[in-house]
Each structure stands twice: as C-alpha cells, then as structure tokens.
Amino acid sequence: MPSTIVEARGLTKRFGSIEAVRGVDLSIGAGELFGLIGHNGAGKSTLFKMLLGLLAPSEGSIQLEGQPIAGPGFREIRRRIGYLPENVVLYDNLTGLETLAFFADLKGVARHACAPLLERVGLAQAGGRRVREYSKGMRQRLGFAQALLGQPRLLFLDEPTTGLDPGAIRDFYQILRELTAQGVTMVLTSHILAEIQERVDRLAIMEQGRIRATGTVAELRNGMNLPLTLEIAGGAGLRGRVESLLADLGPESITETAGLLRVRLPRSAKLAALGRLATLGDALGDLHVREPSLEDVFFGYRS
Amino acid sequence: MPAPDLKLDFTQIRILAGKEFWDRLRNRWVLAVALVFTVLALVIAYFGAAQQGSVGFQSIGLTIASLVSLVIYLIPLIALILGFDAVVGERERGSLELLLTLPLTRAELILGKYAGLAAALGFSTLAGFGAVGVILSPHLNLNGLFHYVGFMASTLLLGLAFLSIAVMLSVFAADRTRASGLAIGAWFFYVLVFDLLLLGALVLSGGQYGGDLFPYLLLLNPADVFRVLNVFSLDEVRSFYGLATVFPAALGHPALLGGVMLGWILAPLAIAIRTFQH
C-alpha cells in the first residue's frame, strides 16, 4: 500500500437539517488515479469541496499529505494542489497565455512555465487568442493547464472531460497516466462510467451522502457478484443444445435476438460453462464473455 | 472554510489588484469615465451660469458648488456599478472556487479586488477632474487651486466609500441580478431617500426632536459627509446651501469628516471580509 496522500475520517457535512455527506472515510495513496462516482445529489461535490478546503466539515477530519488543509501551512499545501472545477468559465477578456500567467502569479510559479503547459494540453497555437473565442473543449484544456501549474502532487478534477471530443479524451488520460507514473495523485469525478472504468485505479461509489463501496472495478464487480453474459453465435438448433449443456449451472436467463444467444450466468460458473461450450466444436460460430460494466455495478449498489 | 488567521500576503493582493486594474484599463472603462468627468466639469465651469445669462468661467466657488451637486449623484452610481459584481461575478462564473483553492486567503481576495477597482476609479477621477484643474489653473489663485484639490480628494473618498459598499453587497448577494438590485437600492437610499427621511423626521417633529441630532445623522451617509466636506471648504459654497447654518462648525472640520469617510471605506470592507470568511 503506497503512503497515504488523502486521508479523510468520519467526514460529515450538514446544511441545516440536510446531511449532504455522512461519515465518509477515504484513503488515497500516492500515485493513485482515484474515481468518485455517484448521481447528482449523491454528495460528490460536497465531499470534493471539503477535500479541497472550500467547505469546512461539520464533523470529521481531512489531511492532505499528512497536514490539515486549513492549518498554518495552507499556502504550502495549496501550491502542491491542482484543481479543475466543473464547467469553469475563465476570464473571457484575457488570452489563454494571460489567463495562465495570472494563475501562475497567484501560485508563485514562474511565468515561463505557462507556454510549455499550453503546448502540453494542445493549445500552443491558441495561446494568444482571447478565451472568449475558445470552444468549450479548448476552455476545458486551458482549465486543465491551469491545474497543472507548479507541478502539483495532488490533482482534483471535477468532470474533467466535459466538452472534449474522443481524441482529446484519449490525450487527456494519456497525460494523467504520465502524471501518475511520476507519483502524482489524482481524484476525479465523472458521470460517464464507461469512460472511467478502464482508466481509474480505484473508485468509490457515493449514494445519499455515503460511500457505498470502494475498490478497483474488478473488486467492486466481485463484491456485487453480478452475473456475466455469454454471447453465443452458431447454426440452427444451437439454442436447444446450449440450454441442455448449461442447465445445471443455474443460468438466470437465455434470450435470443437476431441469431445471437445471450446467456446470463453466475460468475462462479464461468469456466465450467466455457469448458462445456467448447464441446460444441464447429457448431459454435463465435463466443464472447461480457463482464458486468461499471454501470451495472453502479446500479447494483444503488438498488 | 474559515480562512486561517494568517498575515496578509501583499504579493497576492497586488496580483489580484493588478488584474482588476488592467482589465478596466484595457476595456477602456478608465478612459471613458475620465472623459465623462472632464467633459462634465468643463461644461459646468464654463456654461454653469448660462441660465443667469452669462457664459464663461465665473468663480471656482460656484464651479465647485455645481460640481458637488453633480458628483454626489454620479460618483456613487459609477462606484456601485464598478464594484457590485466583484465577488458574485466570480462566483457565478465558477472561477471563485478555483481562486479559493489557490494559496491565498479570502481577505486577500477581497482586498485585492477592492484595491484594483479603487485604483481604476481613483485614476479616472483624478485624471478626469485633474485635467480640468489644469485647464482652469490660469483662472485660479493658490486658494482656489487648494479648494479644487480638496474637492478632488473628497470626490475620491466618496467614490472609494461607495465602492466599498458595492464590494460588500457583492459578497452578500447570491447572484449578479440580486447584486445589481442591491446596488441600485443602495444608490436610491443614500443619494435620494436618506436626506428626505431626515428632513421628513425633522419637519414631522416640528423641529422639536432631532434638531441637535441632525448633523450627526448626516454622518451616517457618505454622500452627506461629502457634501458637508465641500460646503465647509468655501464661504461661497456655504452660502449656496442652507444646510451650513444648522451644522456645528466643530463637526465640519475637514480632518474629522475625512476620518468619517475613511470609516465609510473601511467598515463595509471589514464586513465584506468577515462575511466572506464565514
């Protein structure tokens, strides 16, 4: 287990009589890419704001790199943090480079670090243009460049890929991977579960202010024990043979659409099922094993 | 989150102030406001007596008297428009959260914003009226020049006081629309309603109550402090306003009134910082 960078204990936030976050414990290690998922109103944003020091917890404590965020050393801690807010609108009247220079000044970072950062996020050509002329994706990249100022050791990214096209999303995660390789820790939220399931190291599912589960995607899947799906293609009469082969393995359902057979099976029966289907020989046209997606896991924890 | 009790970092204040000032310089706000002041002051100086059938510069006393009655409407309005979205604008844009995760305190944020806006307002006020001072200088003796400079200084204080109120309102307001409503309300209250209320109270009580209190109540309104400051600076102006007769001379001391104005600058700022920190 790597050394802990983000440590939250018993975090609770109340707004009047509403408990937005209830008793959250969280440990995130150095160099981890940690995802925080949950539907709107689950408490993600409130938790995020408490971790960033924007909201004081009603109860509980937060330590970043072993220090309290609001303590006397807060300037030093904040210099090591990068933050990309959701849907941030930076200053329209400034150019991209001027925007970065302003934030660099406030962070105590030398201005000559700005141009290489713009290049890193793919805005090298647009640095001299006013932000008002930027597309949504370009603004998001500029916000990301801002978060990377001063080589932060900890990055908080709130819905970071909003407005990015698929190519830019791939580039974005490429940069995140380079950063984790350098030991940078990242906490990101996303509502696009398919996008983050292959990319985060660990994640937490939030629901009604609580963390319902924490772990790798595989751990969460196993924890839920969700059935997997076999997709089988083959010639006529396949369905009957498959049903008889798999009957004692406890299939939950067998459906057929457009010549494709879908069998939902308990995960424990995976290898046995594959062994039996192999006996079909040439009658078996094609076979896919579909693991439950993060979305299935997410809805599994919600229900 | 309550900001830690830390010493102010003046570098952060200067960076924030620099951005606000350059923004106003670059979008020509400073130039436009300075030009408005110059043109208005020139028109008043040279054509202010046209209704009495004479055109041309009359006297610095009359010019200042006319300028005071103009500035008392205009400066609060300009200052309130300049500052009403200082904080709420950042909040609405989503950039406030980002600024607050940087190594700076909430007090530094407010002070930096205020300092930058104050520099923009101060620069346009001094440049606009200063240019007119230069143009009028051949007509003025040292005493006249002194009073004109005093008028400029009090105008600056008036602007800074209303800017401070505007920044305070921008901390209170939940969004820009409400902030603009509060700013307009503040203008109406201080510039139009306050004096009427005082007079109404005085008349209703038949002058029985409040007569002695009246001058002190005027100190509760920076616009009135500004008026009194200028009324007491010149005999000519004093005769122009009946007010002077009810105002005790001891209370009219420029240093005292300047101190009250300073209070009007510092108090709303302090409230803004305190509110913003909690």
PDB file of C-alpha atoms in Angstrom, chain B residues 47-202:
ATOM      1  CA  PHE B  47     -21.558  77.150 -19.015  1.00  0.00           C
ATOM      2  CA  GLY B  48     -22.785  76.642 -15.461  1.00  0.00           C
ATOM      3  CA  ALA B  49     -24.051  80.225 -15.255  1.00  0.00           C
ATOM      4  CA  ALA B  50     -25.691  80.224 -18.688  1.00  0.00           C
ATOM      5  CA  GLN B  51     -29.154  80.280 -17.095  1.00  0.00           C
ATOM      6  CA  GLN B  52     -28.221  83.539 -15.433  1.00  0.00           C
ATOM      7  CA  GLY B  53     -27.320  84.852 -18.868  1.00  0.00           C
ATOM      8  CA  SER B  54     -23.570  84.686 -18.678  1.00  0.00           C
ATOM      9  CA  VAL B  55     -21.175  82.305 -20.350  1.00  0.00           C
ATOM     10  CA  GLY B  56     -17.578  81.722 -19.335  1.00  0.00           C
ATOM     11  CA  PHE B  57     -15.726  80.819 -16.160  1.00  0.00           C
ATOM     12  CA  GLN B  58     -17.328  82.596 -13.194  1.00  0.00           C
ATOM     13  CA  SER B  59     -15.636  81.522  -9.984  1.00  0.00           C
ATOM     14  CA  ILE B  60     -14.137  78.381  -8.533  1.00  0.00           C
ATOM     15  CA  GLY B  61     -16.601  78.537  -5.665  1.00  0.00           C
ATOM     16  CA  LEU B  62     -19.623  78.350  -7.929  1.00  0.00           C
ATOM     17  CA  THR B  63     -17.953  75.732 -10.100  1.00  0.00           C
ATOM     18  CA  ILE B  64     -17.256  73.517  -7.098  1.00  0.00           C
ATOM     19  CA  ALA B  65     -20.787  74.068  -5.774  1.00  0.00           C
ATOM     20  CA  SER B  66     -22.250  72.895  -9.081  1.00  0.00           C
ATOM     21  CA  LEU B  67     -19.795  70.032  -9.363  1.00  0.00           C
ATOM     22  CA  VAL B  68     -20.662  68.846  -5.859  1.00  0.00           C
ATOM     23  CA  SER B  69     -24.342  68.564  -6.708  1.00  0.00           C
ATOM     24  CA  LEU B  70     -23.459  66.613  -9.848  1.00  0.00           C
ATOM     25  CA  VAL B  71     -20.783  64.379  -8.372  1.00  0.00           C
ATOM     26  CA  ILE B  72     -22.998  63.419  -5.454  1.00  0.00           C
ATOM     27  CA  TYR B  73     -25.293  61.600  -7.907  1.00  0.00           C
ATOM     28  CA  LEU B  74     -22.744  60.381 -10.383  1.00  0.00           C
ATOM     29  CA  ILE B  75     -19.838  59.056  -8.316  1.00  0.00           C
ATOM     30  CA  PRO B  76     -21.887  56.721  -6.080  1.00  0.00           C
ATOM     31  CA  LEU B  77     -23.599  55.337  -9.184  1.00  0.00           C
ATOM     32  CA  ILE B  78     -20.311  54.731 -11.002  1.00  0.00           C
ATOM     33  CA  ALA B  79     -18.659  53.186  -7.942  1.00  0.00           C
ATOM     34  CA  LEU B  80     -21.634  50.880  -7.303  1.00  0.00           C
ATOM     35  CA  ILE B  81     -21.717  49.769 -10.948  1.00  0.00           C
ATOM     36  CA  LEU B  82     -17.971  49.150 -10.847  1.00  0.00           C
ATOM     37  CA  GLY B  83     -17.993  47.002  -7.741  1.00  0.00           C
ATOM     38  CA  PHE B  84     -21.356  45.246  -7.480  1.00  0.00           C
ATOM     39  CA  ASP B  85     -20.214  42.020  -9.164  1.00  0.00           C
ATOM     40  CA  ALA B  86     -16.659  41.905  -7.795  1.00  0.00           C
ATOM     41  CA  VAL B  87     -17.249  38.709  -5.843  1.00  0.00           C
ATOM     42  CA  VAL B  88     -20.634  37.472  -7.049  1.00  0.00           C
ATOM     43  CA  GLY B  89     -19.434  37.715 -10.668  1.00  0.00           C
ATOM     44  CA  GLU B  90     -16.567  35.311  -9.927  1.00  0.00           C
ATOM     45  CA  ARG B  91     -18.975  33.077  -8.046  1.00  0.00           C
ATOM     46  CA  GLU B  92     -21.390  32.953 -10.982  1.00  0.00           C
ATOM     47  CA  ARG B  93     -18.590  32.286 -13.459  1.00  0.00           C
ATOM     48  CA  GLY B  94     -17.321  29.395 -11.354  1.00  0.00           C
ATOM     49  CA  SER B  95     -13.874  30.928 -11.009  1.00  0.00           C
ATOM     50  CA  LEU B  96     -14.344  31.871  -7.343  1.00  0.00           C
ATOM     51  CA  GLU B  97     -13.953  28.261  -6.186  1.00  0.00           C
ATOM     52  CA  LEU B  98     -10.819  27.972  -8.232  1.00  0.00           C
ATOM     53  CA  LEU B  99      -9.351  31.170  -6.773  1.00  0.00           C
ATOM     54  CA  LEU B 100     -10.131  29.932  -3.267  1.00  0.00           C
ATOM     55  CA  THR B 101      -8.133  26.736  -3.801  1.00  0.00           C
ATOM     56  CA  LEU B 102      -5.034  28.814  -4.566  1.00  0.00           C
ATOM     57  CA  PRO B 103      -2.562  29.858  -1.888  1.00  0.00           C
ATOM     58  CA  LEU B 104      -4.480  32.975  -0.920  1.00  0.00           C
ATOM     59  CA  THR B 105      -6.868  33.912   1.863  1.00  0.00           C
ATOM     60  CA  ARG B 106     -10.381  35.244   1.490  1.00  0.00           C
ATOM     61  CA  ALA B 107      -9.312  38.557   2.993  1.00  0.00           C
ATOM     62  CA  GLU B 108      -6.598  38.874   0.351  1.00  0.00           C
ATOM     63  CA  LEU B 109      -9.148  38.155  -2.363  1.00  0.00           C
ATOM     64  CA  ILE B 110     -11.483  40.925  -1.191  1.00  0.00           C
ATOM     65  CA  LEU B 111      -8.676  43.416  -0.576  1.00  0.00           C
ATOM     66  CA  GLY B 112      -7.024  42.653  -3.923  1.00  0.00           C
ATOM     67  CA  LYS B 113     -10.258  43.100  -5.833  1.00  0.00           C
ATOM     68  CA  TYR B 114     -11.057  46.280  -3.942  1.00  0.00           C
ATOM     69  CA  ALA B 115      -7.585  47.734  -4.428  1.00  0.00           C
ATOM     70  CA  GLY B 116      -7.665  47.112  -8.185  1.00  0.00           C
ATOM     71  CA  LEU B 117     -11.132  48.602  -8.641  1.00  0.00           C
ATOM     72  CA  ALA B 118     -10.228  51.511  -6.348  1.00  0.00           C
ATOM     73  CA  ALA B 119      -7.141  52.177  -8.462  1.00  0.00           C
ATOM     74  CA  ALA B 120      -9.279  52.234 -11.630  1.00  0.00           C
ATOM     75  CA  LEU B 121     -11.873  54.555 -10.069  1.00  0.00           C
ATOM     76  CA  GLY B 122      -9.218  56.745  -8.434  1.00  0.00           C
ATOM     77  CA  PHE B 123      -7.226  57.005 -11.632  1.00  0.00           C
ATOM     78  CA  SER B 124     -10.248  58.098 -13.701  1.00  0.00           C
ATOM     79  CA  THR B 125     -11.416  60.546 -11.027  1.00  0.00           C
ATOM     80  CA  LEU B 126      -8.036  62.194 -10.616  1.00  0.00           C
ATOM     81  CA  ALA B 127      -7.274  62.185 -14.362  1.00  0.00           C
ATOM     82  CA  GLY B 128     -10.738  63.472 -15.336  1.00  0.00           C
ATOM     83  CA  PHE B 129     -11.047  66.279 -12.787  1.00  0.00           C
ATOM     84  CA  GLY B 130      -7.288  66.845 -12.731  1.00  0.00           C
ATOM     85  CA  ALA B 131      -7.308  67.668 -16.453  1.00  0.00           C
ATOM     86  CA  VAL B 132      -9.993  70.273 -15.804  1.00  0.00           C
ATOM     87  CA  GLY B 133      -7.947  71.622 -12.899  1.00  0.00           C
ATOM     88  CA  VAL B 134      -5.033  72.129 -15.271  1.00  0.00           C
ATOM     89  CA  ILE B 135      -7.278  73.870 -17.816  1.00  0.00           C
ATOM     90  CA  LEU B 136      -8.768  76.150 -15.132  1.00  0.00           C
ATOM     91  CA  SER B 137      -5.470  76.849 -13.398  1.00  0.00           C
ATOM     92  CA  PRO B 138      -4.842  80.177 -15.212  1.00  0.00           C
ATOM     93  CA  HIS B 139      -8.079  81.475 -13.620  1.00  0.00           C
ATOM     94  CA  LEU B 140      -7.229  80.268 -10.120  1.00  0.00           C
ATOM     95  CA  ASN B 141      -5.188  81.708  -7.300  1.00  0.00           C
ATOM     96  CA  LEU B 142      -3.469  79.406  -4.820  1.00  0.00           C
ATOM     97  CA  ASN B 143      -6.503  79.393  -2.538  1.00  0.00           C
ATOM     98  CA  GLY B 144      -8.831  78.420  -5.384  1.00  0.00           C
ATOM     99  CA  LEU B 145      -6.467  75.693  -6.507  1.00  0.00           C
ATOM    100  CA  PHE B 146      -6.294  74.397  -2.938  1.00  0.00           C
ATOM    101  CA  HIS B 147     -10.082  74.143  -2.772  1.00  0.00           C
ATOM    102  CA  TYR B 148     -10.280  72.431  -6.130  1.00  0.00           C
ATOM    103  CA  VAL B 149      -7.718  69.857  -4.985  1.00  0.00           C
ATOM    104  CA  GLY B 150      -9.779  69.429  -1.814  1.00  0.00           C
ATOM    105  CA  PHE B 151     -12.864  68.825  -3.955  1.00  0.00           C
ATOM    106  CA  MET B 152     -10.967  66.196  -5.951  1.00  0.00           C
ATOM    107  CA  ALA B 153      -9.755  64.485  -2.778  1.00  0.00           C
ATOM    108  CA  SER B 154     -13.264  64.390  -1.289  1.00  0.00           C
ATOM    109  CA  THR B 155     -14.627  63.046  -4.592  1.00  0.00           C
ATOM    110  CA  LEU B 156     -12.043  60.291  -4.446  1.00  0.00           C
ATOM    111  CA  LEU B 157     -13.084  59.441  -0.867  1.00  0.00           C
ATOM    112  CA  LEU B 158     -16.757  59.429  -1.868  1.00  0.00           C
ATOM    113  CA  GLY B 159     -16.014  57.012  -4.714  1.00  0.00           C
ATOM    114  CA  LEU B 160     -13.934  54.742  -2.500  1.00  0.00           C
ATOM    115  CA  ALA B 161     -16.666  54.659   0.158  1.00  0.00           C
ATOM    116  CA  PHE B 162     -19.360  53.625  -2.329  1.00  0.00           C
ATOM    117  CA  LEU B 163     -17.005  51.137  -3.945  1.00  0.00           C
ATOM    118  CA  SER B 164     -16.512  49.589  -0.527  1.00  0.00           C
ATOM    119  CA  ILE B 165     -20.304  49.373  -0.100  1.00  0.00           C
ATOM    120  CA  ALA B 166     -20.565  47.796  -3.571  1.00  0.00           C
ATOM    121  CA  VAL B 167     -17.965  45.127  -2.775  1.00  0.00           C
ATOM    122  CA  MET B 168     -19.771  44.378   0.478  1.00  0.00           C
ATOM    123  CA  LEU B 169     -23.067  43.940  -1.404  1.00  0.00           C
ATOM    124  CA  SER B 170     -21.338  41.663  -3.918  1.00  0.00           C
ATOM    125  CA  VAL B 171     -20.417  39.363  -1.034  1.00  0.00           C
ATOM    126  CA  PHE B 172     -23.985  39.337   0.333  1.00  0.00           C
ATOM    127  CA  ALA B 173     -25.751  38.701  -2.970  1.00  0.00           C
ATOM    128  CA  ALA B 174     -26.499  35.192  -4.196  1.00  0.00           C
ATOM    129  CA  ASP B 175     -26.277  36.152  -7.862  1.00  0.00           C
ATOM    130  CA  ARG B 176     -25.455  39.082 -10.133  1.00  0.00           C
ATOM    131  CA  THR B 177     -29.087  40.066 -10.651  1.00  0.00           C
ATOM    132  CA  ARG B 178     -29.674  40.408  -6.934  1.00  0.00           C
ATOM    133  CA  ALA B 179     -26.351  42.189  -6.507  1.00  0.00           C
ATOM    134  CA  SER B 180     -27.359  44.769  -9.107  1.00  0.00           C
ATOM    135  CA  GLY B 181     -30.696  45.200  -7.318  1.00  0.00           C
ATOM    136  CA  LEU B 182     -28.919  45.768  -4.018  1.00  0.00           C
ATOM    137  CA  ALA B 183     -26.556  48.263  -5.646  1.00  0.00           C
ATOM    138  CA  ILE B 184     -29.420  50.256  -7.178  1.00  0.00           C
ATOM    139  CA  GLY B 185     -31.217  50.119  -3.832  1.00  0.00           C
ATOM    140  CA  ALA B 186     -28.138  51.437  -2.040  1.00  0.00           C
ATOM    141  CA  TRP B 187     -27.890  54.304  -4.509  1.00  0.00           C
ATOM    142  CA  PHE B 188     -31.528  55.252  -4.053  1.00  0.00           C
ATOM    143  CA  PHE B 189     -31.244  55.048  -0.300  1.00  0.00           C
ATOM    144  CA  TYR B 190     -28.057  57.054   0.199  1.00  0.00           C
ATOM    145  CA  VAL B 191     -28.414  59.535  -2.639  1.00  0.00           C
ATOM    146  CA  LEU B 192     -32.156  60.181  -2.819  1.00  0.00           C
ATOM    147  CA  VAL B 193     -34.075  58.832   0.161  1.00  0.00           C
ATOM    148  CA  PHE B 194     -31.814  59.371   3.162  1.00  0.00           C
ATOM    149  CA  ASP B 195     -31.969  63.178   3.200  1.00  0.00           C
ATOM    150  CA  LEU B 196     -35.704  63.178   2.578  1.00  0.00           C
ATOM    151  CA  LEU B 197     -36.213  60.844   5.520  1.00  0.00           C
ATOM    152  CA  LEU B 198     -34.130  63.073   7.761  1.00  0.00           C
ATOM    153  CA  LEU B 199     -35.950  66.195   6.648  1.00  0.00           C
ATOM    154  CA  GLY B 200     -39.294  64.450   6.966  1.00  0.00           C
ATOM    155  CA  ALA B 201     -38.480  63.419  10.528  1.00  0.00           C
ATOM    156  CA  LEU B 202     -37.359  66.916  11.346  1.00  0.00           C
TER     157      LEU B 202
END
